[in-house]
JSON list of C-alpha atoms in Angstrom, two decimals:
[
{"chain": "A", "resi": 167, "resn": "UNK", "atom": "CA", "xyz": [0.23, 25.15, -6.00]},
{"chain": "A", "resi": 168, "resn": "UNK", "atom": "CA", "xyz": [-1.42, 22.02, -7.42]},
{"chain": "A", "resi": 169, "resn": "UNK", "atom": "CA", "xyz": [-1.45, 19.11, -4.99]},
{"chain": "A", "resi": 170, "resn": "UNK", "atom": "CA", "xyz": [-1.59, 15.50, -6.25]},
{"chain": "A", "resi": 171, "resn": "UNK", "atom": "CA", "xyz": [-4.95, 13.80, -6.79]},
{"chain": "A", "resi": 172, "resn": "UNK", "atom": "CA", "xyz": [-5.83, 11.32, -4.07]},
{"chain": "A", "resi": 173, "resn": "UNK", "atom": "CA", "xyz": [-5.67, 7.90, -5.75]},
{"chain": "A", "resi": 174, "resn": "UNK", "atom": "CA", "xyz": [-5.25, 4.61, -3.90]},
{"chain": "A", "resi": 175, "resn": "UNK", "atom": "CA", "xyz": [-2.74, 2.20, -5.44]},
{"chain": "A", "resi": 176, "resn": "UNK", "atom": "CA", "xyz": [-2.85, -0.55, -2.83]},
{"chain": "A", "resi": 177, "resn": "UNK", "atom": "CA", "xyz": [-3.36, -1.43, 0.81]},
{"chain": "A", "resi": 178, "resn": "UNK", "atom": "CA", "xyz": [-0.79, -3.25, 2.95]},
{"chain": "A", "resi": 179, "resn": "UNK", "atom": "CA", "xyz": [-1.78, -6.16, 5.18]},
{"chain": "A", "resi": 180, "resn": "UNK", "atom": "CA", "xyz": [0.99, -6.91, 7.66]},
{"chain": "A", "resi": 181, "resn": "UNK", "atom": "CA", "xyz": [1.62, -10.64, 7.94]},
{"chain": "A", "resi": 182, "resn": "UNK", "atom": "CA", "xyz": [4.64, -10.04, 10.23]},
{"chain": "A", "resi": 183, "resn": "UNK", "atom": "CA", "xyz": [6.80, -13.19, 9.79]},
{"chain": "A", "resi": 184, "resn": "UNK", "atom": "CA", "xyz": [4.12, -15.68, 8.71]},
{"chain": "A", "resi": 185, "resn": "UNK", "atom": "CA", "xyz": [3.17, -15.02, 5.11]},
{"chain": "A", "resi": 186, "resn": "UNK", "atom": "CA", "xyz": [2.07, -18.64, 4.65]},
{"chain": "A", "resi": 187, "resn": "UNK", "atom": "CA", "xyz": [-0.65, -18.28, 7.29]},
{"chain": "A", "resi": 188, "resn": "UNK", "atom": "CA", "xyz": [-1.89, -14.94, 5.93]},
{"chain": "A", "resi": 189, "resn": "UNK", "atom": "CA", "xyz": [-1.92, -16.23, 2.35]},
{"chain": "A", "resi": 190, "resn": "UNK", "atom": "CA", "xyz": [-3.91, -19.31, 3.41]},
{"chain": "A", "resi": 191, "resn": "UNK", "atom": "CA", "xyz": [-6.55, -17.09, 5.05]},
{"chain": "A", "resi": 192, "resn": "UNK", "atom": "CA", "xyz": [-6.94, -14.89, 1.98]},
{"chain": "A", "resi": 193, "resn": "UNK", "atom": "CA", "xyz": [-7.13, -17.86, -0.37]},
{"chain": "A", "resi": 194, "resn": "UNK", "atom": "CA", "xyz": [-9.89, -19.36, 1.77]},
{"chain": "A", "resi": 195, "resn": "UNK", "atom": "CA", "xyz": [-11.67, -15.99, 1.54]},
{"chain": "A", "resi": 196, "resn": "UNK", "atom": "CA", "xyz": [-11.74, -16.48, -2.22]},
{"chain": "A", "resi": 197, "resn": "UNK", "atom": "CA", "xyz": [-8.80, -14.37, -3.41]},
{"chain": "A", "resi": 198, "resn": "UNK", "atom": "CA", "xyz": [-6.43, -15.44, -6.17]},
{"chain": "A", "resi": 199, "resn": "UNK", "atom": "CA", "xyz": [-2.92, -14.60, -5.03]},
{"chain": "A", "resi": 200, "resn": "UNK", "atom": "CA", "xyz": [0.16, -13.98, -7.11]},
{"chain": "A", "resi": 201, "resn": "UNK", "atom": "CA", "xyz": [3.39, -15.90, -6.82]},
{"chain": "A", "resi": 202, "resn": "UNK", "atom": "CA", "xyz": [5.47, -14.99, -3.78]},
{"chain": "A", "resi": 203, "resn": "UNK", "atom": "CA", "xyz": [7.87, -12.15, -4.44]},
{"chain": "A", "resi": 204, "resn": "UNK", "atom": "CA", "xyz": [10.96, -10.80, -2.71]},
{"chain": "A", "resi": 205, "resn": "UNK", "atom": "CA", "xyz": [11.69, -7.07, -2.77]},
{"chain": "A", "resi": 206, "resn": "UNK", "atom": "CA", "xyz": [15.25, -5.87, -3.03]},
{"chain": "A", "resi": 207, "resn": "UNK", "atom": "CA", "xyz": [14.48, -3.93, 0.18]},
{"chain": "A", "resi": 208, "resn": "UNK", "atom": "CA", "xyz": [14.14, -7.26, 2.06]},
{"chain": "A", "resi": 209, "resn": "UNK", "atom": "CA", "xyz": [10.41, -7.88, 2.47]},
{"chain": "A", "resi": 210, "resn": "UNK", "atom": "CA", "xyz": [8.44, -10.70, 0.88]},
{"chain": "A", "resi": 211, "resn": "UNK", "atom": "CA", "xyz": [4.95, -10.31, -0.53]},
{"chain": "A", "resi": 212, "resn": "UNK", "atom": "CA", "xyz": [2.01, -11.86, -2.32]},
{"chain": "A", "resi": 213, "resn": "UNK", "atom": "CA", "xyz": [-0.71, -9.81, -3.99]},
{"chain": "A", "resi": 214, "resn": "UNK", "atom": "CA", "xyz": [-4.43, -9.89, -4.73]},
{"chain": "A", "resi": 215, "resn": "UNK", "atom": "CA", "xyz": [-4.69, -7.87, -7.95]},
{"chain": "A", "resi": 216, "resn": "UNK", "atom": "CA", "xyz": [-7.87, -6.05, -8.99]},
{"chain": "A", "resi": 217, "resn": "UNK", "atom": "CA", "xyz": [-8.80, -3.71, -11.83]},
{"chain": "A", "resi": 218, "resn": "UNK", "atom": "CA", "xyz": [-6.68, -0.70, -10.89]},
{"chain": "A", "resi": 219, "resn": "UNK", "atom": "CA", "xyz": [-5.58, -1.41, -7.31]},
{"chain": "A", "resi": 220, "resn": "UNK", "atom": "CA", "xyz": [-4.64, -4.37, -5.11]},
{"chain": "A", "resi": 221, "resn": "UNK", "atom": "CA", "xyz": [-4.01, -5.84, -1.66]},
{"chain": "A", "resi": 222, "resn": "UNK", "atom": "CA", "xyz": [-0.43, -6.57, -0.64]},
{"chain": "A", "resi": 223, "resn": "UNK", "atom": "CA", "xyz": [0.27, -9.17, 2.04]},
{"chain": "A", "resi": 224, "resn": "UNK", "atom": "CA", "xyz": [3.72, -8.24, 3.30]},
{"chain": "A", "resi": 225, "resn": "UNK", "atom": "CA", "xyz": [6.06, -10.03, 5.71]},
{"chain": "A", "resi": 226, "resn": "UNK", "atom": "CA", "xyz": [9.65, -10.27, 6.82]},
{"chain": "A", "resi": 227, "resn": "UNK", "atom": "CA", "xyz": [11.34, -13.61, 6.05]},
{"chain": "A", "resi": 228, "resn": "UNK", "atom": "CA", "xyz": [11.99, -15.65, 9.19]},
{"chain": "A", "resi": 229, "resn": "UNK", "atom": "CA", "xyz": [15.47, -14.99, 10.51]},
{"chain": "A", "resi": 230, "resn": "UNK", "atom": "CA", "xyz": [15.99, -11.94, 8.28]},
{"chain": "A", "resi": 231, "resn": "UNK", "atom": "CA", "xyz": [17.95, -9.00, 9.65]},
{"chain": "A", "resi": 232, "resn": "UNK", "atom": "CA", "xyz": [16.25, -6.32, 7.50]},
{"chain": "A", "resi": 233, "resn": "UNK", "atom": "CA", "xyz": [12.64, -5.07, 7.39]},
{"chain": "A", "resi": 234, "resn": "UNK", "atom": "CA", "xyz": [12.22, -6.23, 10.96]},
{"chain": "A", "resi": 235, "resn": "UNK", "atom": "CA", "xyz": [10.20, -3.05, 11.49]},
{"chain": "A", "resi": 236, "resn": "UNK", "atom": "CA", "xyz": [7.20, -5.10, 10.35]},
{"chain": "A", "resi": 237, "resn": "UNK", "atom": "CA", "xyz": [7.42, -7.03, 13.60]},
{"chain": "A", "resi": 238, "resn": "UNK", "atom": "CA", "xyz": [6.76, -3.82, 15.55]},
{"chain": "A", "resi": 239, "resn": "UNK", "atom": "CA", "xyz": [3.16, -3.77, 14.31]},
{"chain": "A", "resi": 240, "resn": "UNK", "atom": "CA", "xyz": [0.22, -6.16, 14.73]},
{"chain": "A", "resi": 241, "resn": "UNK", "atom": "CA", "xyz": [-1.14, -8.33, 11.88]},
{"chain": "A", "resi": 242, "resn": "UNK", "atom": "CA", "xyz": [-3.69, -5.96, 10.35]},
{"chain": "A", "resi": 243, "resn": "UNK", "atom": "CA", "xyz": [-3.98, -3.10, 7.84]},
{"chain": "A", "resi": 244, "resn": "UNK", "atom": "CA", "xyz": [-0.49, -1.68, 7.86]},
{"chain": "A", "resi": 245, "resn": "UNK", "atom": "CA", "xyz": [-0.76, 1.34, 5.60]},
{"chain": "A", "resi": 246, "resn": "UNK", "atom": "CA", "xyz": [-1.39, 2.57, 2.10]},
{"chain": "A", "resi": 247, "resn": "UNK", "atom": "CA", "xyz": [0.44, 3.28, -1.10]},
{"chain": "A", "resi": 248, "resn": "UNK", "atom": "CA", "xyz": [-0.85, 6.16, -3.15]},
{"chain": "A", "resi": 249, "resn": "UNK", "atom": "CA", "xyz": [-0.44, 6.37, -6.88]},
{"chain": "A", "resi": 250, "resn": "UNK", "atom": "CA", "xyz": [2.21, 8.74, -8.19]},
{"chain": "A", "resi": 251, "resn": "UNK", "atom": "CA", "xyz": [1.96, 9.89, -11.80]},
{"chain": "A", "resi": 252, "resn": "UNK", "atom": "CA", "xyz": [4.10, 13.01, -12.17]},
{"chain": "A", "resi": 253, "resn": "UNK", "atom": "CA", "xyz": [7.00, 12.04, -9.96]},
{"chain": "A", "resi": 254, "resn": "UNK", "atom": "CA", "xyz": [9.14, 15.19, -9.82]},
{"chain": "A", "resi": 255, "resn": "UNK", "atom": "CA", "xyz": [6.20, 17.60, -9.71]},
{"chain": "A", "resi": 256, "resn": "UNK", "atom": "CA", "xyz": [4.51, 15.67, -6.90]},
{"chain": "A", "resi": 257, "resn": "UNK", "atom": "CA", "xyz": [7.69, 15.42, -4.83]},
{"chain": "A", "resi": 258, "resn": "UNK", "atom": "CA", "xyz": [8.37, 19.15, -5.16]},
{"chain": "A", "resi": 259, "resn": "UNK", "atom": "CA", "xyz": [4.78, 20.11, -4.34]},
{"chain": "A", "resi": 260, "resn": "UNK", "atom": "CA", "xyz": [4.63, 17.95, -1.22]},
{"chain": "A", "resi": 261, "resn": "UNK", "atom": "CA", "xyz": [8.01, 19.23, -0.02]},
{"chain": "A", "resi": 262, "resn": "UNK", "atom": "CA", "xyz": [6.92, 22.86, -0.38]},
{"chain": "A", "resi": 263, "resn": "UNK", "atom": "CA", "xyz": [3.74, 22.39, 1.70]},
{"chain": "A", "resi": 264, "resn": "UNK", "atom": "CA", "xyz": [5.67, 20.63, 4.46]},
{"chain": "A", "resi": 265, "resn": "UNK", "atom": "CA", "xyz": [4.50, 17.04, 4.05]},
{"chain": "A", "resi": 266, "resn": "UNK", "atom": "CA", "xyz": [7.07, 14.90, 5.97]},
{"chain": "A", "resi": 267, "resn": "UNK", "atom": "CA", "xyz": [8.45, 12.85, 3.07]},
{"chain": "A", "resi": 268, "resn": "UNK", "atom": "CA", "xyz": [11.73, 11.04, 2.62]},
{"chain": "A", "resi": 269, "resn": "UNK", "atom": "CA", "xyz": [13.91, 11.34, -0.50]},
{"chain": "A", "resi": 270, "resn": "UNK", "atom": "CA", "xyz": [12.75, 9.19, -3.44]},
{"chain": "A", "resi": 271, "resn": "UNK", "atom": "CA", "xyz": [14.13, 5.69, -3.84]},
{"chain": "A", "resi": 272, "resn": "UNK", "atom": "CA", "xyz": [13.81, 2.81, -6.28]},
{"chain": "A", "resi": 273, "resn": "UNK", "atom": "CA", "xyz": [13.63, -0.93, -5.69]},
{"chain": "A", "resi": 274, "resn": "UNK", "atom": "CA", "xyz": [12.90, -4.11, -7.63]},
{"chain": "A", "resi": 275, "resn": "UNK", "atom": "CA", "xyz": [11.67, -7.67, -7.31]},
{"chain": "A", "resi": 276, "resn": "UNK", "atom": "CA", "xyz": [11.94, -10.68, -9.62]},
{"chain": "A", "resi": 277, "resn": "UNK", "atom": "CA", "xyz": [8.72, -11.76, -11.35]},
{"chain": "A", "resi": 278, "resn": "UNK", "atom": "CA", "xyz": [8.10, -14.83, -13.50]},
{"chain": "A", "resi": 279, "resn": "UNK", "atom": "CA", "xyz": [5.77, -14.07, -16.41]},
{"chain": "A", "resi": 280, "resn": "UNK", "atom": "CA", "xyz": [4.88, -16.67, -19.03]},
{"chain": "A", "resi": 281, "resn": "UNK", "atom": "CA", "xyz": [7.75, -18.81, -17.79]},
{"chain": "A", "resi": 282, "resn": "UNK", "atom": "CA", "xyz": [10.32, -16.03, -18.22]},
{"chain": "A", "resi": 283, "resn": "UNK", "atom": "CA", "xyz": [12.22, -14.25, -15.45]},
{"chain": "A", "resi": 284, "resn": "UNK", "atom": "CA", "xyz": [11.51, -10.51, -15.45]},
{"chain": "A", "resi": 285, "resn": "UNK", "atom": "CA", "xyz": [12.19, -7.65, -13.04]},
{"chain": "A", "resi": 286, "resn": "UNK", "atom": "CA", "xyz": [9.42, -5.43, -11.68]},
{"chain": "A", "resi": 287, "resn": "UNK", "atom": "CA", "xyz": [10.67, -1.93, -10.87]},
{"chain": "A", "resi": 288, "resn": "UNK", "atom": "CA", "xyz": [9.19, 0.71, -8.58]},
{"chain": "A", "resi": 289, "resn": "UNK", "atom": "CA", "xyz": [9.91, 4.30, -7.62]},
{"chain": "A", "resi": 290, "resn": "UNK", "atom": "CA", "xyz": [8.56, 5.47, -4.26]},
{"chain": "A", "resi": 291, "resn": "UNK", "atom": "CA", "xyz": [8.39, 8.50, -2.02]},
{"chain": "A", "resi": 292, "resn": "UNK", "atom": "CA", "xyz": [7.87, 7.31, 1.57]},
{"chain": "A", "resi": 293, "resn": "UNK", "atom": "CA", "xyz": [6.58, 9.30, 4.50]},
{"chain": "A", "resi": 294, "resn": "UNK", "atom": "CA", "xyz": [9.01, 9.69, 7.37]},
{"chain": "A", "resi": 295, "resn": "UNK", "atom": "CA", "xyz": [8.94, 6.91, 9.98]},
{"chain": "A", "resi": 296, "resn": "UNK", "atom": "CA", "xyz": [6.45, 7.59, 12.76]},
{"chain": "A", "resi": 297, "resn": "UNK", "atom": "CA", "xyz": [4.22, 9.96, 10.78]},
{"chain": "A", "resi": 298, "resn": "UNK", "atom": "CA", "xyz": [1.32, 7.53, 11.19]},
{"chain": "A", "resi": 299, "resn": "UNK", "atom": "CA", "xyz": [1.01, 5.12, 14.12]},
{"chain": "A", "resi": 300, "resn": "UNK", "atom": "CA", "xyz": [-0.37, 2.17, 12.16]},
{"chain": "A", "resi": 301, "resn": "UNK", "atom": "CA", "xyz": [2.52, 1.55, 9.78]},
{"chain": "A", "resi": 302, "resn": "UNK", "atom": "CA", "xyz": [3.64, 3.24, 6.57]},
{"chain": "A", "resi": 303, "resn": "UNK", "atom": "CA", "xyz": [2.35, 5.53, 3.85]},
{"chain": "A", "resi": 304, "resn": "UNK", "atom": "CA", "xyz": [4.12, 5.74, 0.48]},
{"chain": "A", "resi": 305, "resn": "UNK", "atom": "CA", "xyz": [3.66, 7.20, -2.95]},
{"chain": "A", "resi": 306, "resn": "UNK", "atom": "CA", "xyz": [4.51, 4.71, -5.68]},
{"chain": "A", "resi": 307, "resn": "UNK", "atom": "CA", "xyz": [5.09, 4.87, -9.40]},
{"chain": "A", "resi": 308, "resn": "UNK", "atom": "CA", "xyz": [5.08, 1.52, -11.22]},
{"chain": "A", "resi": 309, "resn": "UNK", "atom": "CA", "xyz": [7.77, 1.49, -13.88]},
{"chain": "A", "resi": 310, "resn": "UNK", "atom": "CA", "xyz": [6.67, -1.96, -15.14]},
{"chain": "A", "resi": 311, "resn": "UNK", "atom": "CA", "xyz": [2.87, -2.04, -14.68]},
{"chain": "A", "resi": 312, "resn": "UNK", "atom": "CA", "xyz": [2.43, -4.80, -17.25]},
{"chain": "A", "resi": 313, "resn": "UNK", "atom": "CA", "xyz": [4.23, -7.25, -14.95]},
{"chain": "A", "resi": 314, "resn": "UNK", "atom": "CA", "xyz": [1.64, -6.81, -12.18]},
{"chain": "A", "resi": 315, "resn": "UNK", "atom": "CA", "xyz": [-1.75, -6.11, -13.71]},
{"chain": "A", "resi": 316, "resn": "UNK", "atom": "CA", "xyz": [-2.20, -9.40, -15.53]},
{"chain": "A", "resi": 317, "resn": "UNK", "atom": "CA", "xyz": [-5.53, -11.04, -16.27]},
{"chain": "A", "resi": 318, "resn": "UNK", "atom": "CA", "xyz": [-4.61, -14.38, -14.72]},
{"chain": "A", "resi": 319, "resn": "UNK", "atom": "CA", "xyz": [-4.27, -12.66, -11.32]},
{"chain": "A", "resi": 320, "resn": "UNK", "atom": "CA", "xyz": [-7.34, -10.41, -11.47]},
{"chain": "A", "resi": 321, "resn": "UNK", "atom": "CA", "xyz": [-10.11, -13.01, -11.30]},
{"chain": "A", "resi": 322, "resn": "UNK", "atom": "CA", "xyz": [-11.25, -13.97, -7.79]},
{"chain": "A", "resi": 323, "resn": "UNK", "atom": "CA", "xyz": [-13.75, -16.59, -6.68]},
{"chain": "A", "resi": 324, "resn": "UNK", "atom": "CA", "xyz": [-15.30, -14.10, -4.25]},
{"chain": "A", "resi": 325, "resn": "UNK", "atom": "CA", "xyz": [-16.02, -11.62, -7.07]},
{"chain": "A", "resi": 326, "resn": "UNK", "atom": "CA", "xyz": [-13.90, -8.77, -5.67]},
{"chain": "A", "resi": 327, "resn": "UNK", "atom": "CA", "xyz": [-12.85, -6.28, -8.36]},
{"chain": "A", "resi": 328, "resn": "UNK", "atom": "CA", "xyz": [-11.55, -3.29, -6.37]},
{"chain": "A", "resi": 329, "resn": "UNK", "atom": "CA", "xyz": [-10.62, -1.88, -2.98]},
{"chain": "A", "resi": 330, "resn": "UNK", "atom": "CA", "xyz": [-13.71, 0.18, -2.17]},
{"chain": "A", "resi": 331, "resn": "UNK", "atom": "CA", "xyz": [-13.12, 0.65, 1.55]},
{"chain": "A", "resi": 332, "resn": "UNK", "atom": "CA", "xyz": [-10.22, 0.12, 3.93]},
{"chain": "A", "resi": 333, "resn": "UNK", "atom": "CA", "xyz": [-10.26, 0.67, 7.67]},
{"chain": "A", "resi": 334, "resn": "UNK", "atom": "CA", "xyz": [-7.34, 2.06, 9.65]},
{"chain": "A", "resi": 335, "resn": "UNK", "atom": "CA", "xyz": [-7.25, 1.88, 13.46]},
{"chain": "A", "resi": 336, "resn": "UNK", "atom": "CA", "xyz": [-5.96, 5.16, 14.89]},
{"chain": "A", "resi": 337, "resn": "UNK", "atom": "CA", "xyz": [-6.34, 6.44, 18.44]},
{"chain": "A", "resi": 338, "resn": "UNK", "atom": "CA", "xyz": [-6.86, 9.97, 17.07]},
{"chain": "A", "resi": 339, "resn": "UNK", "atom": "CA", "xyz": [-8.53, 9.90, 13.64]},
{"chain": "A", "resi": 340, "resn": "UNK", "atom": "CA", "xyz": [-8.55, 13.69, 13.39]},
{"chain": "A", "resi": 341, "resn": "UNK", "atom": "CA", "xyz": [-4.80, 13.96, 13.88]},
{"chain": "A", "resi": 342, "resn": "UNK", "atom": "CA", "xyz": [-4.14, 10.87, 11.77]},
{"chain": "A", "resi": 343, "resn": "UNK", "atom": "CA", "xyz": [-6.02, 12.10, 8.72]},
{"chain": "A", "resi": 344, "resn": "UNK", "atom": "CA", "xyz": [-4.39, 15.55, 8.79]},
{"chain": "A", "resi": 345, "resn": "UNK", "atom": "CA", "xyz": [-1.58, 14.01, 6.71]},
{"chain": "A", "resi": 346, "resn": "UNK", "atom": "CA", "xyz": [-4.05, 13.24, 3.91]},
{"chain": "A", "resi": 347, "resn": "UNK", "atom": "CA", "xyz": [-5.55, 16.74, 4.13]},
{"chain": "A", "resi": 348, "resn": "UNK", "atom": "CA", "xyz": [-2.07, 18.24, 3.80]},
{"chain": "A", "resi": 349, "resn": "UNK", "atom": "CA", "xyz": [-1.29, 16.01, 0.81]},
{"chain": "A", "resi": 350, "resn": "UNK", "atom": "CA", "xyz": [-4.55, 16.31, -1.11]},
{"chain": "A", "resi": 351, "resn": "UNK", "atom": "CA", "xyz": [-6.46, 19.25, 0.34]},
{"chain": "A", "resi": 352, "resn": "UNK", "atom": "CA", "xyz": [-8.94, 19.39, 3.25]},
{"chain": "A", "resi": 353, "resn": "UNK", "atom": "CA", "xyz": [-11.91, 18.50, 1.03]},
{"chain": "A", "resi": 354, "resn": "UNK", "atom": "CA", "xyz": [-10.84, 14.83, 0.82]},
{"chain": "A", "resi": 355, "resn": "UNK", "atom": "CA", "xyz": [-11.28, 14.30, 4.60]},
{"chain": "A", "resi": 356, "resn": "UNK", "atom": "CA", "xyz": [-14.87, 13.96, 5.76]},
{"chain": "A", "resi": 357, "resn": "UNK", "atom": "CA", "xyz": [-16.57, 13.25, 9.07]},
{"chain": "A", "resi": 358, "resn": "UNK", "atom": "CA", "xyz": [-18.15, 9.87, 9.67]},
{"chain": "A", "resi": 359, "resn": "UNK", "atom": "CA", "xyz": [-19.63, 8.38, 12.82]},
{"chain": "A", "resi": 360, "resn": "UNK", "atom": "CA", "xyz": [-16.81, 7.98, 15.33]},
{"chain": "A", "resi": 361, "resn": "UNK", "atom": "CA", "xyz": [-13.99, 8.98, 13.00]},
{"chain": "A", "resi": 362, "resn": "UNK", "atom": "CA", "xyz": [-12.87, 10.32, 9.64]},
{"chain": "A", "resi": 363, "resn": "UNK", "atom": "CA", "xyz": [-13.05, 9.18, 6.03]},
{"chain": "A", "resi": 364, "resn": "UNK", "atom": "CA", "xyz": [-10.49, 9.95, 3.34]},
{"chain": "A", "resi": 365, "resn": "UNK", "atom": "CA", "xyz": [-11.90, 9.89, -0.20]},
{"chain": "A", "resi": 366, "resn": "UNK", "atom": "CA", "xyz": [-9.23, 8.55, -2.58]},
{"chain": "A", "resi": 367, "resn": "UNK", "atom": "CA", "xyz": [-10.81, 8.46, -6.06]},
{"chain": "A", "resi": 368, "resn": "UNK", "atom": "CA", "xyz": [-13.17, 5.43, -5.95]},
{"chain": "A", "resi": 369, "resn": "UNK", "atom": "CA", "xyz": [-11.81, 4.21, -2.60]},
{"chain": "A", "resi": 370, "resn": "UNK", "atom": "CA", "xyz": [-12.47, 5.25, 0.97]},
{"chain": "A", "resi": 371, "resn": "UNK", "atom": "CA", "xyz": [-9.98, 5.06, 3.83]},
{"chain": "A", "resi": 372, "resn": "UNK", "atom": "CA", "xyz": [-11.84, 5.05, 7.13]},
{"chain": "A", "resi": 373, "resn": "UNK", "atom": "CA", "xyz": [-9.91, 6.06, 10.24]},
{"chain": "A", "resi": 374, "resn": "UNK", "atom": "CA", "xyz": [-11.55, 4.87, 13.44]},
{"chain": "A", "resi": 375, "resn": "UNK", "atom": "CA", "xyz": [-10.37, 4.43, 17.04]},
{"chain": "A", "resi": 376, "resn": "UNK", "atom": "CA", "xyz": [-10.06, 0.96, 18.50]},
{"chain": "A", "resi": 377, "resn": "UNK", "atom": "CA", "xyz": [-13.34, -0.30, 19.89]},
{"chain": "A", "resi": 378, "resn": "UNK", "atom": "CA", "xyz": [-13.33, -1.18, 23.55]}
]
């Protein structure tokens, strides 16, 4: 059975309930951020777009009653979204090898492009809650890529053009990266000093225990 190719779409940064503070930090680091967006699932976000991937600062609106799960995690790397190209084939393949995935779902968010109101649409396959201790892992298929990857958002004062490396804090990197081995094959998980590294196309996801 052919498993999906490991390709990073974006990395979540959990801003909990203070997106303003997180956005200010990333702007001072030299990132150009998109307009604030509100998912139909309840979260609010702002993005740092690159060539083929991006960073997503995600938060729950103050006083909101949904997506409060974000408050259960600290303000740090919260998880990954992996690119999904052949939706049905990928879902079936992952189900058959026992990857703990939830049924597919779709959601939207309003986007203003060239002064016009548009709707960005997404189709995702999430992992079951609790599969990873640091947050969430999803597969995503962008149904309206042209509304996100726009030139005005992909130029950054700090010169960043891609997510080359992301670090995930996990008490047990070996157990934590087994999910990626199950999804993509054992060859994508490699040993590094003190932990594991997942090779996702041109990106690397390093899983390391918390330093004491």
